[in-house]
Amino acid sequence: MVLPECCLLFGGHESQQVEHALDKGLSLKTAMSDLAKQFDVYLVAGTIPVLADDGRVYSRTYLFDCAGKVLGEYDKIHLFDVDVADGTKEYRESDSFCPGDKISVIDTPFGKLGLAICYDLRFPDLFRALRLAGAEIIALPAAFTKVTGAAHWQPLIQARAIETQCYVLAAAQWGQHNEGSRETWGQSMIVDPWGRIKAEKLTGCGWVQASLDKSELEQIRQKMPVSQHNRFSAPKLLPIK
């Protein structure tokens, strides 16, 4: 199960994430752990604010197993500092968030699971790094704006799935937030390694589900061995400037 970015807290401004990291960060993590155990699921727990050393927070997703144990975590690497023609207009995540400094690929009974968050979707080098680290499935909690989502959400997900030859599980926020000043695109979807949409929910609250066929993934990679044919160097994560 994959939850969207900011599934427990959106807030009127990213600075509220810092306040919750101070007051409730540990309790949010515990709540997600309890839910995974209660419903007997492996859970990619959206994002939770975790206090960083510099006073900002990491936008962190955890993977819990069905006993509520943390199997791995990932801190969002690429921060959304962008001007958008919507009600919010100016997004500056780096004012409140600290970027992560490592990728995450985790062994699960379903396959090797890579983690990415929202704006990361625009950076194919990260996804190639996940594939090279063994990823077969990539989970993507997200809260794409309505403007950018309408333009790029679906083609980017399909491109990342085709390039990496991975299943992409993209869980997205949908609707109006903060008295309508912020609006997200939605269209949660599951895309297979050939770029086909296996399931999607265009609008509204709810969920999507699909069966993942690991043998199909292996056949696609065998018949189209792009990873072996790639003549470019493997991507390397640069230090924060």
mmCIF file of C-alpha atoms in Angstrom, residues 69-167:
data_model
loop_
_atom_site.group_PDB
_atom_site.id
_atom_site.type_symbol
_atom_site.label_atom_id
_atom_site.label_comp_id
_atom_site.label_asym_id
_atom_site.label_seq_id
_atom_site.Cartn_x
_atom_site.Cartn_y
_atom_site.Cartn_z
ATOM 1 C CA LYS A 69 8.644 -2.690 11.563
ATOM 2 C CA VAL A 70 10.569 -0.074 9.544
ATOM 3 C CA LEU A 71 12.270 -1.809 6.609
ATOM 4 C CA GLY A 72 13.699 1.367 5.090
ATOM 5 C CA GLU A 73 13.247 5.084 4.566
ATOM 6 C CA TYR A 74 13.905 7.808 2.020
ATOM 7 C CA ASP A 75 14.267 11.583 2.313
ATOM 8 C CA LYS A 76 13.087 13.597 -0.693
ATOM 9 C CA ILE A 77 16.173 14.653 -2.676
ATOM 10 C CA HIS A 78 14.739 17.231 -5.094
ATOM 11 C CA LEU A 79 12.893 20.152 -3.487
ATOM 12 C CA PHE A 80 10.117 22.008 -5.277
ATOM 13 C CA ASP A 81 11.322 25.628 -5.554
ATOM 14 C CA VAL A 82 9.133 26.656 -8.487
ATOM 15 C CA ASP A 83 6.713 29.404 -9.579
ATOM 16 C CA VAL A 84 3.364 27.998 -10.718
ATOM 17 C CA ALA A 85 0.360 29.788 -12.240
ATOM 18 C CA ASP A 86 -2.081 28.708 -9.521
ATOM 19 C CA GLY A 87 -3.504 29.999 -6.236
ATOM 20 C CA THR A 88 -0.265 29.431 -4.340
ATOM 21 C CA LYS A 89 1.935 30.858 -7.123
ATOM 22 C CA GLU A 90 5.275 30.444 -5.352
ATOM 23 C CA TYR A 91 6.579 27.184 -3.903
ATOM 24 C CA ARG A 92 9.839 27.224 -1.920
ATOM 25 C CA GLU A 93 10.220 23.863 -0.228
ATOM 26 C CA SER A 94 13.884 24.497 0.552
ATOM 27 C CA ASP A 95 12.861 27.227 3.025
ATOM 28 C CA SER A 96 11.454 24.543 5.326
ATOM 29 C CA PHE A 97 12.772 21.241 3.984
ATOM 30 C CA CYS A 98 16.260 19.763 3.972
ATOM 31 C CA PRO A 99 17.121 17.614 0.909
ATOM 32 C CA GLY A 100 18.061 13.978 1.338
ATOM 33 C CA ASP A 101 21.477 12.637 0.396
ATOM 34 C CA LYS A 102 20.958 8.982 -0.539
ATOM 35 C CA ILE A 103 18.737 6.725 -2.617
ATOM 36 C CA SER A 104 16.773 3.848 -1.151
ATOM 37 C CA VAL A 105 16.045 0.395 -2.602
ATOM 38 C CA ILE A 106 14.589 -2.121 -0.150
ATOM 39 C CA ASP A 107 14.126 -5.888 -0.316
ATOM 40 C CA THR A 108 10.489 -6.975 0.089
ATOM 41 C CA PRO A 109 8.608 -10.238 -0.533
ATOM 42 C CA PHE A 110 7.159 -8.557 -3.649
ATOM 43 C CA GLY A 111 10.499 -7.531 -5.149
ATOM 44 C CA LYS A 112 13.075 -4.798 -4.688
ATOM 45 C CA LEU A 113 11.280 -1.539 -3.946
ATOM 46 C CA GLY A 114 12.760 1.866 -4.796
ATOM 47 C CA LEU A 115 11.443 5.057 -3.213
ATOM 48 C CA ALA A 116 10.967 8.543 -4.703
ATOM 49 C CA ILE A 117 8.734 11.506 -3.837
ATOM 50 C CA CYS A 118 6.746 13.894 -6.069
ATOM 51 C CA TYR A 119 9.161 16.400 -7.732
ATOM 52 C CA ASP A 120 11.774 13.618 -7.937
ATOM 53 C CA LEU A 121 9.695 12.347 -10.868
ATOM 54 C CA ARG A 122 11.254 15.002 -13.125
ATOM 55 C CA PHE A 123 14.800 13.677 -12.616
ATOM 56 C CA PRO A 124 15.436 10.507 -14.639
ATOM 57 C CA ASP A 125 18.952 10.107 -13.222
ATOM 58 C CA LEU A 126 17.450 9.282 -9.821
ATOM 59 C CA PHE A 127 15.237 6.619 -11.368
ATOM 60 C CA ARG A 128 18.132 5.170 -13.334
ATOM 61 C CA ALA A 129 20.115 5.026 -10.080
ATOM 62 C CA LEU A 130 17.241 3.129 -8.462
ATOM 63 C CA ARG A 131 17.165 0.653 -11.366
ATOM 64 C CA LEU A 132 20.936 0.155 -11.170
ATOM 65 C CA ALA A 133 20.550 -0.503 -7.432
ATOM 66 C CA GLY A 134 18.163 -3.328 -8.257
ATOM 67 C CA ALA A 135 14.712 -1.715 -8.144
ATOM 68 C CA GLU A 136 11.852 -3.670 -9.709
ATOM 69 C CA ILE A 137 9.048 -1.550 -8.249
ATOM 70 C CA ILE A 138 9.179 2.196 -7.552
ATOM 71 C CA ALA A 139 6.762 3.814 -5.114
ATOM 72 C CA LEU A 140 6.043 7.512 -5.619
ATOM 73 C CA PRO A 141 4.029 9.404 -2.999
ATOM 74 C CA ALA A 142 3.141 12.762 -4.577
ATOM 75 C CA ALA A 143 1.170 16.020 -4.365
ATOM 76 C CA PHE A 144 1.554 17.419 -7.892
ATOM 77 C CA THR A 145 -0.084 20.798 -8.451
ATOM 78 C CA LYS A 146 -3.125 20.811 -10.731
ATOM 79 C CA VAL A 147 -1.311 22.982 -13.290
ATOM 80 C CA THR A 148 1.849 20.879 -13.555
ATOM 81 C CA GLY A 149 -0.051 17.619 -13.162
ATOM 82 C CA ALA A 150 -2.343 18.379 -16.085
ATOM 83 C CA ALA A 151 0.692 19.012 -18.269
ATOM 84 C CA HIS A 152 3.203 16.369 -17.200
ATOM 85 C CA TRP A 153 2.071 13.863 -14.539
ATOM 86 C CA GLN A 154 1.009 10.935 -16.736
ATOM 87 C CA PRO A 155 3.746 11.199 -19.405
ATOM 88 C CA LEU A 156 6.456 11.474 -16.749
ATOM 89 C CA ILE A 157 5.242 8.394 -14.878
ATOM 90 C CA GLN A 158 5.014 6.376 -18.076
ATOM 91 C CA ALA A 159 8.464 7.572 -19.167
ATOM 92 C CA ARG A 160 10.053 6.616 -15.832
ATOM 93 C CA ALA A 161 8.385 3.189 -15.946
ATOM 94 C CA ILE A 162 9.534 2.554 -19.534
ATOM 95 C CA GLU A 163 13.082 3.824 -18.915
ATOM 96 C CA THR A 164 13.618 1.811 -15.746
ATOM 97 C CA GLN A 165 11.488 -1.175 -16.796
ATOM 98 C CA CYS A 166 9.909 -1.050 -13.338
ATOM 99 C CA TYR A 167 6.386 -0.975 -12.026
#
